[in-house]
mmCIF file of C-alpha atoms in Angstrom:
data_model
loop_
_atom_site.group_PDB
_atom_site.id
_atom_site.type_symbol
_atom_site.label_atom_id
_atom_site.label_comp_id
_atom_site.label_asym_id
_atom_site.label_seq_id
_atom_site.Cartn_x
_atom_site.Cartn_y
_atom_site.Cartn_z
ATOM 1 C CA ASN A 1 -10.071 -16.889 5.684
ATOM 2 C CA ALA A 2 -11.096 -13.796 5.260
ATOM 3 C CA GLY A 3 -7.919 -11.775 5.973
ATOM 4 C CA VAL A 4 -8.750 -7.913 6.546
ATOM 5 C CA THR A 5 -12.568 -7.245 6.154
ATOM 6 C CA GLN A 6 -13.519 -3.416 5.899
ATOM 7 C CA THR A 7 -16.778 -1.661 6.072
ATOM 8 C CA PRO A 8 -18.550 0.125 3.982
ATOM 9 C CA LYS A 9 -17.534 -0.512 0.571
ATOM 10 C CA PHE A 10 -18.472 2.745 -0.614
ATOM 11 C CA GLN A 11 -20.013 5.713 1.143
ATOM 12 C CA VAL A 12 -21.068 9.468 0.236
ATOM 13 C CA LEU A 13 -20.794 12.268 3.094
ATOM 14 C CA LYS A 14 -21.708 15.608 2.756
ATOM 15 C CA THR A 15 -19.316 18.049 4.066
ATOM 16 C CA GLY A 16 -19.834 18.484 7.786
ATOM 17 C CA GLN A 17 -20.954 14.974 8.583
ATOM 18 C CA SER A 18 -19.225 11.995 10.364
ATOM 19 C CA MET A 19 -18.653 8.681 9.754
ATOM 20 C CA THR A 20 -16.419 5.632 10.975
ATOM 21 C CA LEU A 21 -14.616 3.353 8.784
ATOM 22 C CA GLN A 22 -14.555 -0.545 10.255
ATOM 23 C CA CYS A 23 -11.735 -2.841 9.766
ATOM 24 C CA ALA A 24 -11.253 -6.651 11.394
ATOM 25 C CA GLN A 25 -8.704 -9.144 10.765
ATOM 26 C CA ASP A 26 -8.512 -12.468 11.607
ATOM 27 C CA MET A 27 -4.803 -13.522 11.188
ATOM 28 C CA ASN A 28 -4.187 -12.661 14.924
ATOM 29 C CA HIS A 29 -1.538 -9.816 13.913
ATOM 30 C CA ASN A 30 -0.545 -7.328 16.003
ATOM 31 C CA SER A 31 -0.064 -4.183 14.184
ATOM 32 C CA MET A 32 -3.098 -2.705 12.067
ATOM 33 C CA TYR A 33 -2.743 0.663 9.671
ATOM 34 C CA TRP A 34 -5.121 3.084 7.799
ATOM 35 C CA TYR A 35 -4.086 4.419 4.240
ATOM 36 C CA ARG A 36 -5.440 6.741 2.171
ATOM 37 C CA GLN A 37 -4.801 6.133 -1.705
ATOM 38 C CA ASP A 38 -5.110 9.217 -4.123
ATOM 39 C CA PRO A 39 -4.565 9.289 -8.250
ATOM 40 C CA GLY A 40 -0.505 10.103 -8.311
ATOM 41 C CA MET A 41 0.134 10.072 -5.017
ATOM 42 C CA GLY A 42 0.351 6.160 -3.972
ATOM 43 C CA LEU A 43 -0.424 5.268 -0.331
ATOM 44 C CA ARG A 44 -0.039 7.773 2.414
ATOM 45 C CA LEU A 45 -0.093 6.230 5.935
ATOM 46 C CA ILE A 46 -2.708 8.112 8.408
ATOM 47 C CA TYR A 47 -2.111 6.325 11.744
ATOM 48 C CA TYR A 48 -1.059 2.851 12.672
ATOM 49 C CA SER A 49 -1.363 0.834 15.644
ATOM 50 C CA ALA A 50 2.086 -1.011 16.530
ATOM 51 C CA SER A 51 0.131 -3.188 18.881
ATOM 52 C CA GLU A 52 -3.080 -3.525 20.563
ATOM 53 C CA GLY A 53 -3.475 -0.487 22.749
ATOM 54 C CA THR A 54 -1.110 1.760 20.966
ATOM 55 C CA THR A 55 -1.686 4.207 18.206
ATOM 56 C CA ASP A 56 0.487 6.843 16.490
ATOM 57 C CA LYS A 57 0.531 9.179 13.983
ATOM 58 C CA GLY A 58 1.443 8.460 10.218
ATOM 59 C CA GLU A 59 2.331 11.204 7.281
ATOM 60 C CA VAL A 60 -1.339 12.721 7.228
ATOM 61 C CA PRO A 61 -3.265 12.170 10.476
ATOM 62 C CA ASN A 62 -4.681 15.514 10.114
ATOM 63 C CA GLY A 63 -8.720 15.469 10.404
ATOM 64 C CA TYR A 64 -8.797 11.613 11.502
ATOM 65 C CA ASN A 65 -9.125 10.085 14.783
ATOM 66 C CA VAL A 66 -8.488 6.256 15.172
ATOM 67 C CA SER A 67 -9.324 3.468 18.104
ATOM 68 C CA ARG A 68 -7.969 0.265 18.423
ATOM 69 C CA LEU A 69 -10.768 -1.449 19.975
ATOM 70 C CA ASN A 70 -9.128 -4.954 20.678
ATOM 71 C CA LYS A 71 -6.378 -6.772 18.833
ATOM 72 C CA ARG A 72 -8.640 -7.659 15.846
ATOM 73 C CA GLU A 73 -10.098 -4.264 14.850
ATOM 74 C CA PHE A 74 -9.123 -0.519 14.154
ATOM 75 C CA SER A 75 -11.346 1.898 13.430
ATOM 76 C CA LEU A 76 -11.159 5.204 11.265
ATOM 77 C CA ARG A 77 -13.369 8.223 12.135
ATOM 78 C CA LEU A 78 -14.071 11.151 10.370
ATOM 79 C CA GLU A 79 -15.221 14.038 12.723
ATOM 80 C CA SER A 80 -16.272 16.445 10.046
ATOM 81 C CA ALA A 81 -15.592 15.420 6.656
ATOM 82 C CA ALA A 82 -14.240 17.804 3.892
ATOM 83 C CA PRO A 83 -14.251 17.254 0.302
ATOM 84 C CA SER A 84 -10.117 16.797 0.659
ATOM 85 C CA GLN A 85 -10.759 13.807 2.447
ATOM 86 C CA THR A 86 -12.361 12.138 -0.717
ATOM 87 C CA SER A 87 -10.480 8.998 -1.423
ATOM 88 C CA VAL A 88 -10.054 5.314 -1.152
ATOM 89 C CA TYR A 89 -9.103 4.249 2.114
ATOM 90 C CA PHE A 90 -7.689 0.856 3.047
ATOM 91 C CA CYS A 91 -7.019 -0.733 6.095
ATOM 92 C CA ALA A 92 -3.917 -3.621 6.615
ATOM 93 C CA SER A 93 -2.238 -5.804 9.240
ATOM 94 C CA SER A 94 0.817 -7.340 9.856
ATOM 95 C CA GLU A 95 2.824 -9.592 12.171
ATOM 96 C CA ARG A 96 5.331 -6.538 12.286
ATOM 97 C CA VAL A 97 8.276 -9.066 13.940
ATOM 98 C CA ILE A 98 11.216 -8.001 11.566
ATOM 99 C CA LEU A 99 10.391 -4.451 10.279
ATOM 100 C CA ALA A 100 12.256 -4.794 7.188
ATOM 101 C CA LYS A 101 10.453 -7.902 6.196
ATOM 102 C CA ASN A 102 6.821 -6.831 7.789
ATOM 103 C CA ILE A 103 4.518 -8.242 5.332
ATOM 104 C CA GLN A 104 1.225 -6.078 5.384
ATOM 105 C CA TYR A 105 -2.447 -7.454 4.335
ATOM 106 C CA PHE A 106 -4.499 -5.078 3.028
ATOM 107 C CA GLY A 107 -8.589 -5.028 2.602
ATOM 108 C CA ALA A 108 -10.581 -4.337 -0.065
ATOM 109 C CA GLY A 109 -10.694 -0.342 0.400
ATOM 110 C CA THR A 110 -13.558 1.775 1.247
ATOM 111 C CA ARG A 111 -14.589 4.373 -1.634
ATOM 112 C CA LEU A 112 -15.597 7.506 0.146
ATOM 113 C CA SER A 113 -17.074 10.715 -1.401
ATOM 114 C CA VAL A 114 -17.409 14.228 0.332
ATOM 115 C CA LEU A 115 -19.870 16.674 -1.404
ATOM 116 C CA THR B 1 7.349 16.103 -2.689
ATOM 117 C CA GLN B 2 7.894 12.063 -3.238
ATOM 118 C CA LEU B 3 10.291 10.359 -1.354
ATOM 119 C CA LEU B 4 9.981 7.691 -3.887
ATOM 120 C CA GLU B 5 9.824 8.139 -7.458
ATOM 121 C CA GLN B 6 8.116 5.704 -9.813
ATOM 122 C CA SER B 7 9.064 5.234 -13.786
ATOM 123 C CA PRO B 8 6.728 5.197 -15.834
ATOM 124 C CA GLN B 9 3.612 6.491 -14.259
ATOM 125 C CA PHE B 10 1.648 4.893 -17.453
ATOM 126 C CA LEU B 11 2.821 1.937 -19.397
ATOM 127 C CA SER B 12 0.600 -0.047 -22.155
ATOM 128 C CA ILE B 13 1.901 -3.086 -23.780
ATOM 129 C CA GLN B 14 1.042 -5.905 -26.246
ATOM 130 C CA GLU B 15 0.919 -9.424 -24.852
ATOM 131 C CA GLY B 16 4.500 -11.224 -25.232
ATOM 132 C CA GLU B 17 6.448 -8.024 -24.717
ATOM 133 C CA ASN B 18 9.174 -7.420 -21.937
ATOM 134 C CA LEU B 19 9.057 -4.445 -19.791
ATOM 135 C CA THR B 20 11.195 -2.661 -17.030
ATOM 136 C CA VAL B 21 9.459 -0.259 -14.592
ATOM 137 C CA TYR B 22 11.472 1.574 -11.807
ATOM 138 C CA CYS B 23 11.634 2.881 -8.316
ATOM 139 C CA ASN B 24 14.142 5.528 -7.130
ATOM 140 C CA SER B 25 14.998 7.590 -3.898
ATOM 141 C CA SER B 26 17.471 9.924 -3.452
ATOM 142 C CA SER B 27 17.768 8.127 0.386
ATOM 143 C CA VAL B 28 18.851 4.702 1.297
ATOM 144 C CA PHE B 29 16.356 2.281 1.967
ATOM 145 C CA SER B 30 16.567 -0.547 4.663
ATOM 146 C CA SER B 31 14.257 -2.799 3.033
ATOM 147 C CA LEU B 32 12.124 -2.578 -0.276
ATOM 148 C CA GLN B 33 9.053 -4.124 -1.412
ATOM 149 C CA TRP B 34 6.994 -4.669 -4.463
ATOM 150 C CA TYR B 35 3.103 -4.808 -4.712
ATOM 151 C CA ARG B 36 0.553 -5.265 -7.311
ATOM 152 C CA GLN B 37 -2.808 -3.653 -6.948
ATOM 153 C CA GLU B 38 -5.846 -5.202 -9.286
ATOM 154 C CA PRO B 39 -8.926 -2.576 -9.766
ATOM 155 C CA GLY B 40 -10.956 -2.577 -7.012
ATOM 156 C CA GLU B 41 -8.693 -4.605 -4.426
ATOM 157 C CA GLY B 42 -5.886 -3.617 -2.191
ATOM 158 C CA PRO B 43 -2.178 -4.251 -2.999
ATOM 159 C CA VAL B 44 -0.953 -7.604 -2.639
ATOM 160 C CA LEU B 45 3.013 -7.927 -1.708
ATOM 161 C CA LEU B 46 4.865 -9.408 -4.598
ATOM 162 C CA VAL B 47 8.545 -9.600 -2.901
ATOM 163 C CA THR B 48 11.008 -8.107 -0.428
ATOM 164 C CA VAL B 49 14.321 -7.492 -0.866
ATOM 165 C CA VAL B 50 16.776 -6.196 1.942
ATOM 166 C CA THR B 51 20.175 -6.568 0.685
ATOM 167 C CA GLY B 52 22.091 -3.923 -1.936
ATOM 168 C CA GLY B 53 22.943 -5.776 -5.389
ATOM 169 C CA GLU B 54 19.979 -8.595 -4.388
ATOM 170 C CA VAL B 55 18.084 -10.087 -7.399
ATOM 171 C CA LYS B 56 15.124 -12.388 -6.886
ATOM 172 C CA LYS B 57 12.694 -13.849 -9.468
ATOM 173 C CA LEU B 58 9.002 -14.706 -9.442
ATOM 174 C CA LYS B 59 8.366 -16.626 -12.326
ATOM 175 C CA ARG B 60 8.644 -14.084 -15.125
ATOM 176 C CA LEU B 61 9.028 -11.328 -12.738
ATOM 177 C CA THR B 62 12.577 -10.155 -11.886
ATOM 178 C CA PHE B 63 13.508 -7.703 -9.204
ATOM 179 C CA GLN B 64 16.616 -6.012 -8.362
ATOM 180 C CA PHE B 65 17.674 -3.962 -5.486
ATOM 181 C CA GLY B 66 20.459 -1.266 -6.628
ATOM 182 C CA ASP B 67 23.876 -1.617 -5.006
ATOM 183 C CA ALA B 68 23.671 1.190 -3.181
ATOM 184 C CA ARG B 69 20.067 0.506 -1.718
ATOM 185 C CA LYS B 70 18.533 3.902 -3.408
ATOM 186 C CA ASP B 71 16.493 2.195 -6.445
ATOM 187 C CA SER B 72 15.010 -0.736 -7.787
ATOM 188 C CA SER B 73 13.764 -2.285 -11.029
ATOM 189 C CA LEU B 74 10.614 -4.872 -11.971
ATOM 190 C CA HIS B 75 11.447 -6.562 -15.229
ATOM 191 C CA ILE B 76 8.514 -8.608 -16.586
ATOM 192 C CA THR B 77 9.348 -11.265 -19.376
ATOM 193 C CA ALA B 78 6.382 -11.879 -21.850
ATOM 194 C CA ALA B 79 4.095 -10.027 -20.621
ATOM 195 C CA GLN B 80 0.394 -11.782 -20.175
ATOM 196 C CA PRO B 81 -2.814 -9.331 -19.441
ATOM 197 C CA GLY B 82 -2.820 -10.903 -16.046
ATOM 198 C CA ASP B 83 -0.070 -8.980 -15.059
ATOM 199 C CA THR B 84 -2.092 -5.823 -16.001
ATOM 200 C CA GLY B 85 -2.347 -3.565 -12.908
ATOM 201 C CA LEU B 86 -0.699 -0.976 -10.666
ATOM 202 C CA TYR B 87 3.045 -1.774 -9.283
ATOM 203 C CA LEU B 88 3.898 -0.249 -6.150
ATOM 204 C CA CYS B 89 7.078 -0.045 -4.707
ATOM 205 C CA ALA B 90 7.479 0.829 -1.149
ATOM 206 C CA GLY B 91 10.613 1.556 0.945
ATOM 207 C CA LEU B 92 11.765 1.513 4.344
ATOM 208 C CA LEU B 93 13.597 4.495 5.039
ATOM 209 C CA GLY B 94 14.809 4.145 8.568
ATOM 210 C CA GLY B 95 11.627 5.036 10.076
ATOM 211 C CA GLN B 96 8.798 2.844 11.442
ATOM 212 C CA ASN B 97 6.799 2.289 8.293
ATOM 213 C CA PHE B 98 7.350 1.506 4.832
ATOM 214 C CA VAL B 99 6.725 4.609 2.138
ATOM 215 C CA PHE B 100 4.891 3.748 -0.951
ATOM 216 C CA GLY B 101 5.300 5.566 -4.073
ATOM 217 C CA PRO B 102 2.685 6.774 -6.475
ATOM 218 C CA GLY B 103 2.899 3.487 -8.651
ATOM 219 C CA THR B 104 3.104 2.525 -12.418
ATOM 220 C CA ARG B 105 -0.232 1.581 -14.042
ATOM 221 C CA LEU B 106 0.587 -1.153 -16.575
ATOM 222 C CA SER B 107 -1.666 -2.576 -19.342
ATOM 223 C CA VAL B 108 -1.166 -5.764 -21.070
ATOM 224 C CA LEU B 109 -3.100 -5.989 -24.215
ATOM 225 C CA PRO B 110 -4.207 -9.229 -25.661
#
């Protein structure tokens, strides 16, 4: 099984450029998430989609937009990239039936540098 | 300000040694998870604990949830090079989603 697939794996942007990070899961999960990981900061939630057709802001949503295209796909868009958005981005999915025991499955990440 | 603190930040030990890493908060967790992340990969869930005082064992790994549900520890017995990685705790603090700590980076030398 592929699990959670993220594309691209690496990307270099110039300040002000836009791009979309793609994420797809094949586990028929209801919920999907976008995180960024920075040294010493752990994983911080950008946006999540509890179910198809809904999206909600996480801890650090500024500068990002998301689209839950269908049950499988959840994309993250940077409209005007800034150096502060240099990070490793992870997509995750989960069933989210019992919140306290919610198991998230993560993709391998996208390493983004904004110059 | 981090809602979850993890210590130590870095740990380098020899194969065969024992170690304990900690996850702490001033808030009460509804639930707490431990993940391991290897270089170039996403985190993988190791365990979920939900009851104060709960102890779970996974082979050489022992996870303990504090009685007051504000802290947790991960103890590894006879560490092996394959245990090398970033250990993350994540807590459900009454909100909609788990919040992650900054992690403990473990290196086990052969």
